[in-house]
MMTF fields as JSON, N, C-alpha, C and O atoms, coordinates in Angstrom:
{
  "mmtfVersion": "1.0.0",
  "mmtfProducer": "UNKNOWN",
  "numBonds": 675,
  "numAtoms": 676,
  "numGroups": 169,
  "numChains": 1,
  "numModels": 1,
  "chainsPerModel": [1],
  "groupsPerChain": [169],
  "chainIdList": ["A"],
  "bondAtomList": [4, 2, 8, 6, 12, 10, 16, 14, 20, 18, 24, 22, 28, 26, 32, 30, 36, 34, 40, 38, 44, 42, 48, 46, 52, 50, 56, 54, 60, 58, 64, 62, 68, 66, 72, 70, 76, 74, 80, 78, 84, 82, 88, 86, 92, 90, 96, 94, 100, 98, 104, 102, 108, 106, 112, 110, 116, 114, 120, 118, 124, 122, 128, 126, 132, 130, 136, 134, 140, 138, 144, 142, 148, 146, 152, 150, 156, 154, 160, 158, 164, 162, 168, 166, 172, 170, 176, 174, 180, 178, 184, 182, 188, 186, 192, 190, 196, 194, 200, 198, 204, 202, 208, 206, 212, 210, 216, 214, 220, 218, 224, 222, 228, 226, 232, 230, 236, 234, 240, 238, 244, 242, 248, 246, 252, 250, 256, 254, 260, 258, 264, 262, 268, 266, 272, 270, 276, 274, 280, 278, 284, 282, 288, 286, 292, 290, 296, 294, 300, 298, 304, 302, 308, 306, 312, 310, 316, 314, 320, 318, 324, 322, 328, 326, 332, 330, 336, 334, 340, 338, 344, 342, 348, 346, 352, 350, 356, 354, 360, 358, 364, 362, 368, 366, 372, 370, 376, 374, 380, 378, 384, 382, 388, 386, 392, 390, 396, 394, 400, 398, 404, 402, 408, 406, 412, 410, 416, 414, 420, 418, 424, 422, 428, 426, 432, 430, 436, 434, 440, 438, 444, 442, 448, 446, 452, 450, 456, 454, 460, 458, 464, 462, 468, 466, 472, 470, 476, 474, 480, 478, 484, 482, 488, 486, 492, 490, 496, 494, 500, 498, 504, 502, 508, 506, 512, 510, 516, 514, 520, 518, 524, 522, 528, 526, 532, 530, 536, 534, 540, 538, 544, 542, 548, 546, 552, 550, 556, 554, 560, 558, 564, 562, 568, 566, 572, 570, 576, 574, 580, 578, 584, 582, 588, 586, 592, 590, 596, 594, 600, 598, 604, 602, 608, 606, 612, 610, 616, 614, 620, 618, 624, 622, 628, 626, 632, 630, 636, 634, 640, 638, 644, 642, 648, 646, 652, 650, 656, 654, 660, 658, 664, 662, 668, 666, 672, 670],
  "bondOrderList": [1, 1, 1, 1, 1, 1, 1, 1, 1, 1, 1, 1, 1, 1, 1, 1, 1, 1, 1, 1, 1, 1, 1, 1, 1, 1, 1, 1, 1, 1, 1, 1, 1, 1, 1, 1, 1, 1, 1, 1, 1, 1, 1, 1, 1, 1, 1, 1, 1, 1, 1, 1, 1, 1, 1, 1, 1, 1, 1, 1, 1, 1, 1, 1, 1, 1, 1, 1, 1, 1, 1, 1, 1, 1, 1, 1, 1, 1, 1, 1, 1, 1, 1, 1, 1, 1, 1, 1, 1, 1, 1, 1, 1, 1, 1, 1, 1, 1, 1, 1, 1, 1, 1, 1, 1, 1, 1, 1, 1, 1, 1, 1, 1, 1, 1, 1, 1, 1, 1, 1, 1, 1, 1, 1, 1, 1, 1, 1, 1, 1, 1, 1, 1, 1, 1, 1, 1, 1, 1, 1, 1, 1, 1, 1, 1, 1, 1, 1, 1, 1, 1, 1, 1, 1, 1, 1, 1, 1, 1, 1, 1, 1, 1, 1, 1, 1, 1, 1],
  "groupList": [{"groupName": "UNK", "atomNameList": ["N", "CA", "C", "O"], "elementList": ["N", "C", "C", "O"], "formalChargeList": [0, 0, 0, 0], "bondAtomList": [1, 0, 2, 1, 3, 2], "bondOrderList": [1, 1, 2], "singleLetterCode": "X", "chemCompType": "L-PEPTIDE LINKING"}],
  "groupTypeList": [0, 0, 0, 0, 0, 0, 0, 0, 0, 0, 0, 0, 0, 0, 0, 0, 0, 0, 0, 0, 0, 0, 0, 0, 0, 0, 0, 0, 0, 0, 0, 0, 0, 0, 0, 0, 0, 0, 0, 0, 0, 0, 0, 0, 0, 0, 0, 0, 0, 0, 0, 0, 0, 0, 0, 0, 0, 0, 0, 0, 0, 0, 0, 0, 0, 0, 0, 0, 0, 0, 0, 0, 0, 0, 0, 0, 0, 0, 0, 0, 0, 0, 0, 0, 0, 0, 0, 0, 0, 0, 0, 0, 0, 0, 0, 0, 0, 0, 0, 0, 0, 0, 0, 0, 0, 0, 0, 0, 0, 0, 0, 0, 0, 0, 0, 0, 0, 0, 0, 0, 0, 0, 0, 0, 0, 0, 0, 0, 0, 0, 0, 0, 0, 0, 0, 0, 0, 0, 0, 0, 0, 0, 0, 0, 0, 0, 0, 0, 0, 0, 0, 0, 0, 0, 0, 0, 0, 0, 0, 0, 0, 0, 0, 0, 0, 0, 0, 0, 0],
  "groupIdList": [1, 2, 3, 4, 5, 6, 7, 8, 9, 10, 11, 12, 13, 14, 15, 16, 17, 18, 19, 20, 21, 22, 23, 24, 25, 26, 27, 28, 29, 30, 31, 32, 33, 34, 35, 36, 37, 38, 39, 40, 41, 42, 43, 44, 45, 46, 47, 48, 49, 50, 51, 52, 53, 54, 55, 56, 57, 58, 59, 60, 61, 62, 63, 64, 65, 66, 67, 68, 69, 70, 71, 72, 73, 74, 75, 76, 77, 78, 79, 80, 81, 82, 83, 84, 85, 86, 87, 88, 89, 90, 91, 92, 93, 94, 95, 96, 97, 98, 99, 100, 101, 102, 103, 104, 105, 106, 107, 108, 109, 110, 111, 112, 113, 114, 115, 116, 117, 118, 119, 120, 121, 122, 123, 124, 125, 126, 127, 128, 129, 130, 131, 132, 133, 134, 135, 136, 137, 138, 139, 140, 141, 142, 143, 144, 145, 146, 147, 148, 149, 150, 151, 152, 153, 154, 155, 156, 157, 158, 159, 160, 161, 162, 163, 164, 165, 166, 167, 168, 169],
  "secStructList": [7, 7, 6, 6, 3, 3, 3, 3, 3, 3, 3, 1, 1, 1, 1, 3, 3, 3, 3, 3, 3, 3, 3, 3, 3, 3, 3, 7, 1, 1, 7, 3, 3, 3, 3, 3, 3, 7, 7, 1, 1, 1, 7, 3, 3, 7, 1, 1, 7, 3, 3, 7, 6, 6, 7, 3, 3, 3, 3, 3, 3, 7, 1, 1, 1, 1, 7, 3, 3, 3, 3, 3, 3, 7, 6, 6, 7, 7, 3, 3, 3, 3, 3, 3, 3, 3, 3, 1, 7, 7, 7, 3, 3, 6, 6, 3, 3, 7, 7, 5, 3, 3, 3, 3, 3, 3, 3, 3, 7, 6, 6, 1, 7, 7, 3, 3, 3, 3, 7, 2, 2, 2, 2, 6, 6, 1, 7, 2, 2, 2, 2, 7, 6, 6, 6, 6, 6, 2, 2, 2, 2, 2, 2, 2, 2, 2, 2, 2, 2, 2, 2, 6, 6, 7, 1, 2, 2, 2, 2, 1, 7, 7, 1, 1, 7, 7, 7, 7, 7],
  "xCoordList": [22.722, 23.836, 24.208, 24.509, 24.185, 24.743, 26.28, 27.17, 26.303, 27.643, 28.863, 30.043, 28.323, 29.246, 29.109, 29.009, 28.993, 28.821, 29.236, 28.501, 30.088, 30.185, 29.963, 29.922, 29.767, 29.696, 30.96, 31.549, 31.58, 33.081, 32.585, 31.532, 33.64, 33.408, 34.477, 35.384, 34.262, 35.464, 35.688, 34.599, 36.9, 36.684, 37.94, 39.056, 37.733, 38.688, 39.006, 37.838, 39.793, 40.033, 39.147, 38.754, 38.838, 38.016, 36.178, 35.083, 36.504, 35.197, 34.688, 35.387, 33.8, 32.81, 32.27, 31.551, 32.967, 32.899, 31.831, 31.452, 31.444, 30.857, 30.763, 31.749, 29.982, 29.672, 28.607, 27.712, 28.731, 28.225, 28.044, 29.1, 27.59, 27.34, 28.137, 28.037, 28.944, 29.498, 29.87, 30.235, 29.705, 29.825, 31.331, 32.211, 31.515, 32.995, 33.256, 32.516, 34.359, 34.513, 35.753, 36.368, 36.486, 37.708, 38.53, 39.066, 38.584, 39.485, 40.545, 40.398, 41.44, 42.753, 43.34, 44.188, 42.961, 43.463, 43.86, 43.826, 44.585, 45.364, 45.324, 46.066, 44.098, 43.613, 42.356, 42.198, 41.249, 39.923, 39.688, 40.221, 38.827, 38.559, 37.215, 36.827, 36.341, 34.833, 34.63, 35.613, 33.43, 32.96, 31.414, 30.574, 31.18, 30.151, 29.919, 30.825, 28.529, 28.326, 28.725, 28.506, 29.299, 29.664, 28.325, 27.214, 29.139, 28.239, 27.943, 27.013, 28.702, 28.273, 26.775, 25.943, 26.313, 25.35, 26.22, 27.177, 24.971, 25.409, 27.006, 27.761, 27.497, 28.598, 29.756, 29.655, 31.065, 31.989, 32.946, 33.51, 33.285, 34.017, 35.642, 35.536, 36.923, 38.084, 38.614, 39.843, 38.257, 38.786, 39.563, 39.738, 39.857, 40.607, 39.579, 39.796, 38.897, 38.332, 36.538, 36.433, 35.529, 33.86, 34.081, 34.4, 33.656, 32.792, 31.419, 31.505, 30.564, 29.172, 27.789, 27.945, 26.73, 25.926, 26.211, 26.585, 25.962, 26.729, 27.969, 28.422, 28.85, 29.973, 30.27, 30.074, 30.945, 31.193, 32.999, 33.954, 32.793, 34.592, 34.796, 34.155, 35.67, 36.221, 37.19, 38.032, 37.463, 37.961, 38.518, 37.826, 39.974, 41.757, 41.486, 41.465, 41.147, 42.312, 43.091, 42.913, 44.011, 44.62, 45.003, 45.262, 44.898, 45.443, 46.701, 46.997, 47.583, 48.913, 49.841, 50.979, 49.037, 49.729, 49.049, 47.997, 49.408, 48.353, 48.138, 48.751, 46.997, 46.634, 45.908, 46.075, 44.781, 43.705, 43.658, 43.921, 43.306, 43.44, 41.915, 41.538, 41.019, 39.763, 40.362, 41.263, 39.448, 39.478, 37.918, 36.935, 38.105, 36.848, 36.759, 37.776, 35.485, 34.705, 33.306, 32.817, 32.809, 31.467, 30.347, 30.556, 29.336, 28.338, 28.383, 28.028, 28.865, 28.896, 30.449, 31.054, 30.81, 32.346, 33.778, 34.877, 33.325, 34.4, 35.606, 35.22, 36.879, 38.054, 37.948, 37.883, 37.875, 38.357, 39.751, 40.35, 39.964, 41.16, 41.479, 40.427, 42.269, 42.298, 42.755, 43.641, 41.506, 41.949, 42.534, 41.634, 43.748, 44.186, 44.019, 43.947, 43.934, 44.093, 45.003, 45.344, 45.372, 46.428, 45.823, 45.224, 45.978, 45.447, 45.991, 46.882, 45.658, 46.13, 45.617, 44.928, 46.323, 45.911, 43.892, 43.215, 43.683, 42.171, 42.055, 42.76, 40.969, 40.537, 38.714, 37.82, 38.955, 37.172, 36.939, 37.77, 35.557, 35.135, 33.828, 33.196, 33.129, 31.831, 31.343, 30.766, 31.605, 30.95, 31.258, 30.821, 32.196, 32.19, 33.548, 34.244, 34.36, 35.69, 35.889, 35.393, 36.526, 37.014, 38.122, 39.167, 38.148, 39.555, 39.774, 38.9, 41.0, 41.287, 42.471, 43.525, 41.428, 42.13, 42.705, 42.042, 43.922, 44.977, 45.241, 46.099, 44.496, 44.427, 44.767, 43.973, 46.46, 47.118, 46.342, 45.873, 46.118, 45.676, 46.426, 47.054, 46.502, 47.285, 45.91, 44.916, 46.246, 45.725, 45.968, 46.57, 45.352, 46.173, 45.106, 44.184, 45.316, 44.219, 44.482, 45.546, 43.238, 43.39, 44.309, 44.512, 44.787, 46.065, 47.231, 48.272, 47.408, 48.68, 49.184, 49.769, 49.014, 49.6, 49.927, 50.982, 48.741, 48.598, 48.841, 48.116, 49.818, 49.992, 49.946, 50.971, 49.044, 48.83, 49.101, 48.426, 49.903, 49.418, 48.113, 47.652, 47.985, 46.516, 46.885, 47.714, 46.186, 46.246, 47.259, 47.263, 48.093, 49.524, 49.291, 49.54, 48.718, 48.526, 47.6, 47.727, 46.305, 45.569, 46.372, 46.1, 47.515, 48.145, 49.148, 49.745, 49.165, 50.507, 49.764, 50.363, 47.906, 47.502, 47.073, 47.019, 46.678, 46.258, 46.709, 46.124, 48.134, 48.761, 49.068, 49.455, 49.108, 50.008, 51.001, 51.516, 51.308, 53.184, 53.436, 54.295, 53.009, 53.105, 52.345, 52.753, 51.45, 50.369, 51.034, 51.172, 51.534, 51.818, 52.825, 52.643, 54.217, 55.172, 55.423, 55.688, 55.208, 55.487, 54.057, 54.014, 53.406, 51.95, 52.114, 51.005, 52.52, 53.137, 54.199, 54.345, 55.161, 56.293, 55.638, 55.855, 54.845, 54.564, 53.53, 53.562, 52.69, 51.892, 52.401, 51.963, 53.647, 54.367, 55.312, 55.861, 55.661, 56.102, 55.076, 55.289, 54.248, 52.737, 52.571, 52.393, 52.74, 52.447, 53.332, 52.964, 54.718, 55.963, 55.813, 55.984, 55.555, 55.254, 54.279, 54.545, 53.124, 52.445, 52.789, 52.927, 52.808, 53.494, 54.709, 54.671, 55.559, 56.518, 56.124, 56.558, 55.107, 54.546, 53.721, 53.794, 53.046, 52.035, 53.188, 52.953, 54.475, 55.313, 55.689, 55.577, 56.014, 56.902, 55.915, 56.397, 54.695, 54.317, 52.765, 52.075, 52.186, 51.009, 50.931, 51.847, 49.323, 48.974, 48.685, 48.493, 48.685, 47.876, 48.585, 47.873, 49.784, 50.443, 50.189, 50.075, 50.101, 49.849, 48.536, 48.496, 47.19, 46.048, 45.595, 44.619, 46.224, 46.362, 46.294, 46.956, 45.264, 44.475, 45.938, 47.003, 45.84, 47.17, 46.758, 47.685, 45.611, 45.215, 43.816, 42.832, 43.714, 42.151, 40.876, 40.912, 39.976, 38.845, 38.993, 39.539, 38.292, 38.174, 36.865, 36.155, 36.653, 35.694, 35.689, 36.722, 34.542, 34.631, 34.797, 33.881, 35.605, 35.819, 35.017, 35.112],
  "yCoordList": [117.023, 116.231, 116.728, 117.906, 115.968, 115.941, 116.533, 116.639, 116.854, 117.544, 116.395, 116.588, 115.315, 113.738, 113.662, 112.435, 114.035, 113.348, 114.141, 115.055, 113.843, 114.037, 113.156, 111.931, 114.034, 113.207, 112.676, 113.635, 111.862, 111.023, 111.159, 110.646, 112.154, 112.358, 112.106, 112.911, 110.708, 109.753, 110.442, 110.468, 111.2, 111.325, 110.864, 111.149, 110.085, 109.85, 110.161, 110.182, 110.458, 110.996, 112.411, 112.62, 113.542, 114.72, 114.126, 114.69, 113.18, 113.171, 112.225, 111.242, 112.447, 111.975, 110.259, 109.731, 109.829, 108.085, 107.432, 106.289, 107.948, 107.81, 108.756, 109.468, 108.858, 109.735, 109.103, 108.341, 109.388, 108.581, 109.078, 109.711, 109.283, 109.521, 108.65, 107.426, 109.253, 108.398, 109.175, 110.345, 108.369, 109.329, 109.569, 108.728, 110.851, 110.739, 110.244, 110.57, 109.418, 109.135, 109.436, 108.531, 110.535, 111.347, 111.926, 111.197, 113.362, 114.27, 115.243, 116.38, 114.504, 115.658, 116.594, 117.324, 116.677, 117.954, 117.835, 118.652, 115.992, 115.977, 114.627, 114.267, 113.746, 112.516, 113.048, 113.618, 112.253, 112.186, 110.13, 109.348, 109.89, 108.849, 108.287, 108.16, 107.892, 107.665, 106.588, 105.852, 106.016, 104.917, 104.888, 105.751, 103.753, 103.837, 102.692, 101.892, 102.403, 100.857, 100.878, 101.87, 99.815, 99.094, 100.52, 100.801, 101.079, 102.223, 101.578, 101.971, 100.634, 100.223, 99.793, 100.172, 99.269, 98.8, 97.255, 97.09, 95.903, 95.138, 94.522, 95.223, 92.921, 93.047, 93.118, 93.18, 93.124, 93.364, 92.59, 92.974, 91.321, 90.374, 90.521, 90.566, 90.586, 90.844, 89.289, 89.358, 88.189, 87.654, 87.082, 85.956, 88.208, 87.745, 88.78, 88.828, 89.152, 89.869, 90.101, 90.606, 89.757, 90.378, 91.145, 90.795, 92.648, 93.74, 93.109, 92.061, 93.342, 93.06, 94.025, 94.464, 93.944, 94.708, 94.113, 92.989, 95.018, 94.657, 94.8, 94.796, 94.939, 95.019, 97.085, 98.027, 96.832, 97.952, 98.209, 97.618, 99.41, 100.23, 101.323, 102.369, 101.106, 102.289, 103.105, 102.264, 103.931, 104.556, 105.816, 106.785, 105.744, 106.592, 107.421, 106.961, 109.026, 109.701, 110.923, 111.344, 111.527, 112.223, 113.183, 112.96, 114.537, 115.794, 115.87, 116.367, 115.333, 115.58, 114.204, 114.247, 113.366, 112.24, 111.268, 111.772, 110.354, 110.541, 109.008, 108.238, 108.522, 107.234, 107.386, 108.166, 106.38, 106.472, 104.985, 104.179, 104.751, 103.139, 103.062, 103.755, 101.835, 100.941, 99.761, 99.039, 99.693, 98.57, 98.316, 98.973, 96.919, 96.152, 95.259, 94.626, 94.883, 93.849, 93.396, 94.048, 92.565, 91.939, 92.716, 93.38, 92.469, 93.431, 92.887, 93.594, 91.419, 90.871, 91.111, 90.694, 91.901, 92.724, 91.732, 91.835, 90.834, 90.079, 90.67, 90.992, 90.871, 91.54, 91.111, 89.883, 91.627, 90.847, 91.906, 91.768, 92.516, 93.136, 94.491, 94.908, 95.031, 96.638, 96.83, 96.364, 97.911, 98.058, 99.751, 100.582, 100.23, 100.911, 101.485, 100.777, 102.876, 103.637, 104.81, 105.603, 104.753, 105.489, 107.34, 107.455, 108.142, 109.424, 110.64, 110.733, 111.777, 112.942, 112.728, 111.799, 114.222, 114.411, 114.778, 114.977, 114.741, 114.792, 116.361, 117.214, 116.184, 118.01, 118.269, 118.472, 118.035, 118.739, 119.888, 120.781, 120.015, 121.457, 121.751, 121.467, 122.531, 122.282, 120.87, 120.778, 119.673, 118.833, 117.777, 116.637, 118.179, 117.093, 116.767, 117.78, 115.422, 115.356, 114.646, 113.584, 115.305, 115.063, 114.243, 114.861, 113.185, 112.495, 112.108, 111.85, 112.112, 112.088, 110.726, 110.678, 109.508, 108.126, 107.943, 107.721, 108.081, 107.603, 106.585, 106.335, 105.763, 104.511, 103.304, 102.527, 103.329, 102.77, 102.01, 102.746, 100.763, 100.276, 99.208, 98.428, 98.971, 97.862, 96.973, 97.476, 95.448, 95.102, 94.13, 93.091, 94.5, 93.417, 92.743, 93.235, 91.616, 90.565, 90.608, 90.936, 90.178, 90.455, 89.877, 90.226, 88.503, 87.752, 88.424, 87.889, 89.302, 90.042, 89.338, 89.887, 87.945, 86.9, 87.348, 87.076, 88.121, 88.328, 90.433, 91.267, 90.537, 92.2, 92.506, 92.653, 92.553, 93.093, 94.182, 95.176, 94.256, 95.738, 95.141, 94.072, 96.255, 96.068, 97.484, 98.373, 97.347, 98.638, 99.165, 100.34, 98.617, 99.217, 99.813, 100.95, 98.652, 98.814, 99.727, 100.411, 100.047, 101.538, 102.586, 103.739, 102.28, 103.621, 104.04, 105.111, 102.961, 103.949, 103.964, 104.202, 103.613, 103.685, 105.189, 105.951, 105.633, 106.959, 108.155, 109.143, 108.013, 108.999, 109.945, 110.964, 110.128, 110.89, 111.01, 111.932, 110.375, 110.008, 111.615, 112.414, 111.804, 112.542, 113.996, 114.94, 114.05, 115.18, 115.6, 116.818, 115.201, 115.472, 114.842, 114.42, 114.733, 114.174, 113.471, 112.279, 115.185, 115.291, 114.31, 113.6, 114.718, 113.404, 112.251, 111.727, 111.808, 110.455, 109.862, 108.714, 110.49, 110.017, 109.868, 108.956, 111.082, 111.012, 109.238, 108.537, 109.285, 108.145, 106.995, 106.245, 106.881, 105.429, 105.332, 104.235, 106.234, 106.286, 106.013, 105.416, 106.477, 106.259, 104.38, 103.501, 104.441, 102.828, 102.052, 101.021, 102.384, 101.462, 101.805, 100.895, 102.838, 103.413, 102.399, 101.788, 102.146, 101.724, 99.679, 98.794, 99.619, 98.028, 97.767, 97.013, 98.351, 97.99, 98.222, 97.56, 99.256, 99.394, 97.76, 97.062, 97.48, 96.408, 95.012, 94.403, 94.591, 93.727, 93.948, 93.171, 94.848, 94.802, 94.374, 94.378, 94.057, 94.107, 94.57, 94.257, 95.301, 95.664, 96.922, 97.737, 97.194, 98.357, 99.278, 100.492, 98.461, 99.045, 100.093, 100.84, 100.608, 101.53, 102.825, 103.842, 102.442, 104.266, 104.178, 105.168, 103.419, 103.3, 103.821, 104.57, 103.513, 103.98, 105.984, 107.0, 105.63, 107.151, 108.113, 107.558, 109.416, 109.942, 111.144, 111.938, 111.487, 112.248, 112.588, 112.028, 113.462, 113.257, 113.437, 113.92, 112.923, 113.471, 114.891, 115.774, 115.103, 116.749, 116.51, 115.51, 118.462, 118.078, 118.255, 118.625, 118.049, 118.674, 119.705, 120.526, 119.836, 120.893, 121.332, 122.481],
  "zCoordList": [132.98, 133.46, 134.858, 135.051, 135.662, 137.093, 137.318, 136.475, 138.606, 138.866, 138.892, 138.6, 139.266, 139.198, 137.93, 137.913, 136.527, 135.853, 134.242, 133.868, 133.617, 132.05, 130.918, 131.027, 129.416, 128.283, 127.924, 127.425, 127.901, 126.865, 125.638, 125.26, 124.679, 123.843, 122.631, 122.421, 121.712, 121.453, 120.161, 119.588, 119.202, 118.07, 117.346, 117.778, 116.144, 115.568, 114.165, 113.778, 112.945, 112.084, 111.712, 110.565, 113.07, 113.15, 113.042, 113.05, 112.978, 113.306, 114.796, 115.043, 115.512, 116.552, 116.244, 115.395, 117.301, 116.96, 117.916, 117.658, 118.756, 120.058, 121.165, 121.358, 121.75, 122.621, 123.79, 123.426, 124.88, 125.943, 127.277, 127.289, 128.326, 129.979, 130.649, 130.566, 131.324, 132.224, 133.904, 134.018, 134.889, 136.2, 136.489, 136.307, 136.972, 137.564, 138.969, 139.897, 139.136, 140.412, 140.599, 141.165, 140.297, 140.698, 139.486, 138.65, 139.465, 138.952, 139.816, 140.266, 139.847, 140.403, 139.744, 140.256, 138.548, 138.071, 136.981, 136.061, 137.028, 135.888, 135.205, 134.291, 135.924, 135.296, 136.27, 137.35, 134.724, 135.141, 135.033, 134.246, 136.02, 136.136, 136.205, 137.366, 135.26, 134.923, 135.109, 135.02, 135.417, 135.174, 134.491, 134.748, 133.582, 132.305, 131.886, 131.648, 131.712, 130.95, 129.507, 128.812, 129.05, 127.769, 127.261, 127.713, 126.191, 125.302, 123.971, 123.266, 123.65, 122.085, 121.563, 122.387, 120.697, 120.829, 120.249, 119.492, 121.36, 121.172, 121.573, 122.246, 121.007, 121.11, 120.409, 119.183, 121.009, 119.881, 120.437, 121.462, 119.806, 120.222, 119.359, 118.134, 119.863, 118.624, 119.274, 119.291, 119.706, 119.709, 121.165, 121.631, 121.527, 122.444, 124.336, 125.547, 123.688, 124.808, 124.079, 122.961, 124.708, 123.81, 125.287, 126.423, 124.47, 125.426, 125.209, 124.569, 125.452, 125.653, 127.096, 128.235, 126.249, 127.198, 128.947, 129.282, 129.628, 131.25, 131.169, 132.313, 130.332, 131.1, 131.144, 130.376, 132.825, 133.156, 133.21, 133.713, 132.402, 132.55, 133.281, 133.182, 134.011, 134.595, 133.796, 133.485, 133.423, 132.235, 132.771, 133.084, 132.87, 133.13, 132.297, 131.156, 132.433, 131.116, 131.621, 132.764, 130.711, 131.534, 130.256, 129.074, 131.194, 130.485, 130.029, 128.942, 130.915, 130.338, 129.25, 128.783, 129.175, 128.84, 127.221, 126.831, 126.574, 125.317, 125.363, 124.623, 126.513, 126.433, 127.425, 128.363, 127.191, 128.116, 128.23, 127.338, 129.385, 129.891, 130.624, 131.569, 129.785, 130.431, 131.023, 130.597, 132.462, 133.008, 132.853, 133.197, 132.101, 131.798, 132.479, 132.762, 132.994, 133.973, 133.396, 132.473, 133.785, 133.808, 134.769, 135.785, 134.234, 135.462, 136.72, 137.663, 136.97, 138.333, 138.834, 139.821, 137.811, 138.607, 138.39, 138.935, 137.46, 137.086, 136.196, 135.072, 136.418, 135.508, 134.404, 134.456, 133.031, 131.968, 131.54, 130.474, 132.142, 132.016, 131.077, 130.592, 130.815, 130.44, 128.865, 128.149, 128.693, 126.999, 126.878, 127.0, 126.684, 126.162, 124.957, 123.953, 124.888, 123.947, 123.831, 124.708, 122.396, 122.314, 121.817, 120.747, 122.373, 122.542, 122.655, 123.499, 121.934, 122.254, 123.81, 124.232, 124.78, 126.249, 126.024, 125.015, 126.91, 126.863, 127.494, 128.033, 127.143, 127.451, 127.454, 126.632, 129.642, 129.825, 129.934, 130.104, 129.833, 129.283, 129.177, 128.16, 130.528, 130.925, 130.415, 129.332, 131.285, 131.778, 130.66, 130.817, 129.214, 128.053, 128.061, 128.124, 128.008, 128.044, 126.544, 126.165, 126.007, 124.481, 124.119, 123.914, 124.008, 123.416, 121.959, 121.131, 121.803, 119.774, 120.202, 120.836, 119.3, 119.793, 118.234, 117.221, 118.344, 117.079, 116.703, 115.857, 117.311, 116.178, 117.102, 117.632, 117.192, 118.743, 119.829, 120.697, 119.962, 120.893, 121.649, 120.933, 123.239, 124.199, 124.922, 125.445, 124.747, 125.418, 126.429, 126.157, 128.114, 128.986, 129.603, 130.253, 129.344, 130.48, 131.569, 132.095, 132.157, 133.336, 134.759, 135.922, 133.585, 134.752, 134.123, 134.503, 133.384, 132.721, 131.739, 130.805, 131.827, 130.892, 129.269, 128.696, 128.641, 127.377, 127.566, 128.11, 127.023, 126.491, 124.84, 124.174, 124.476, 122.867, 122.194, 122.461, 121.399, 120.346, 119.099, 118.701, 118.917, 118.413, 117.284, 117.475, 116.395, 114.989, 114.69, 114.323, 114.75, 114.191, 112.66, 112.261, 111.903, 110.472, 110.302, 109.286, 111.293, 110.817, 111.254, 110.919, 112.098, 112.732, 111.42, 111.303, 110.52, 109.81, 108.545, 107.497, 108.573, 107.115, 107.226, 106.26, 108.934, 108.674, 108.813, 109.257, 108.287, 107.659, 108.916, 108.344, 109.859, 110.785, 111.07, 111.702, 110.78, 110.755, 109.477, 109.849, 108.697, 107.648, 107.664, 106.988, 108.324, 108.832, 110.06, 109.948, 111.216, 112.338, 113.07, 114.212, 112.267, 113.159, 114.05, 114.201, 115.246, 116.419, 117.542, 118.547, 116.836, 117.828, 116.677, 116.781, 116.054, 115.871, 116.09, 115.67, 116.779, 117.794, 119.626, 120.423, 119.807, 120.759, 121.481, 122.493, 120.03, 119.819, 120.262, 121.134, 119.398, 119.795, 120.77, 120.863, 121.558, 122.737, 124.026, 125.082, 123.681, 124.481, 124.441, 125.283, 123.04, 123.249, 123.745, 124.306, 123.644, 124.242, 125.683, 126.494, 126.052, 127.873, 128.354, 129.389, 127.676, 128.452, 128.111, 128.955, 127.236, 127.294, 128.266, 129.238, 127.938, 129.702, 130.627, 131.569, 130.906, 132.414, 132.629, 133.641, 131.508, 131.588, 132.052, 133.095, 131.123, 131.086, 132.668, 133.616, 132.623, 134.072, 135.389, 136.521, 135.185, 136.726, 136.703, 137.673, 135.641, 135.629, 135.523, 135.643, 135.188, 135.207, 136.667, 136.605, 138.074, 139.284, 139.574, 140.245, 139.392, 139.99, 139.744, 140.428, 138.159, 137.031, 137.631, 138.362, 137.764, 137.857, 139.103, 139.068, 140.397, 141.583, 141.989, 141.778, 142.541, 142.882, 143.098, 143.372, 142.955, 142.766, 143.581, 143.741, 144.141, 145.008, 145.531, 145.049, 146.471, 146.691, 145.45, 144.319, 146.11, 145.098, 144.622, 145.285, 143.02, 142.75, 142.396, 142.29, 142.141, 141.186, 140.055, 139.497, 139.37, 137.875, 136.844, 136.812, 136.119, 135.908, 134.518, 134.088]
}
């Protein structure tokens, strides 16, 4: 693996959901910012958005905060707009960045028109609320944070480079 470049390493209920290469194109310290082709195999349509082979995400995460935000496009660079996840803070570590996605998902098209919650019902089937309180308050604060940021005006602001290039850590 290249010096531009780490594994995303997705895990959910302790276990490893996906795992993937993706290049970095800026870490300040305290958000890492990747970009990576659609990793799934095949597609996965919910309806209101299909990921599909070609499409490319640029993919937000950040150490201090518990949501990681994709901006999804088409391979000819067309927006289909940003899928949120709801997340402990992420944590790299020679070259692998680890995130624990709680279930919690936002979704915003790309004219803003449509803001979604998404898994509410796996968020309270999988029992964290009861295992861990305190990151299940944090969870749904994460999700109300990032839906008013989305309501109010969009995502470009939080998304907006916050300092120079780093490197990897």
């Amino acid at each position: 693996m290249s010096a531009g470049s780490v594994e995303i390493v997705l895990v959910k209920s302790g276990r490893t959901k996906i795992r993937y290469p993706a290049d970095v194109v800026r870490d300040d310290g305290t958000r890492v910012t990747v970009t990576a082709p659609w990793a799934a195999p095949g597609v996965r349509d919910f309806g209101f958005v299909r990921f599909e082979p070609g499409d490319v995400l640029t993919e937000h995460y950040w150490r201090d905060r518990w949501f990681a935000v994709k901006e999804v496009r088409t391979g000819a660079g067309a927006l289909k707009g940003w899928y949120c996840d709801i997340t402990r803070p992420a944590v790299l570590s020679s070259g692998t960045l680890v995130v624990e996605d709680l279930d919690l998902d936002l979704w915003v098209s790309a004219d803003g028109t449509s803001v979604l919650r998404l898994d509410e019902d796996e968020f309270e089937e999988s029992g964290l609320a009861a295992s861990d309180p305190a990151a299940a308050d944090a969870a749904r604060r994460a999700l109300d944070e990032l839906e008013q940021v989305a309501l109010a005006g969009g995502l470009g602001e939080l998304l907006a480079p916050s300092g120079p290039p780093g490197t990897v850590h």
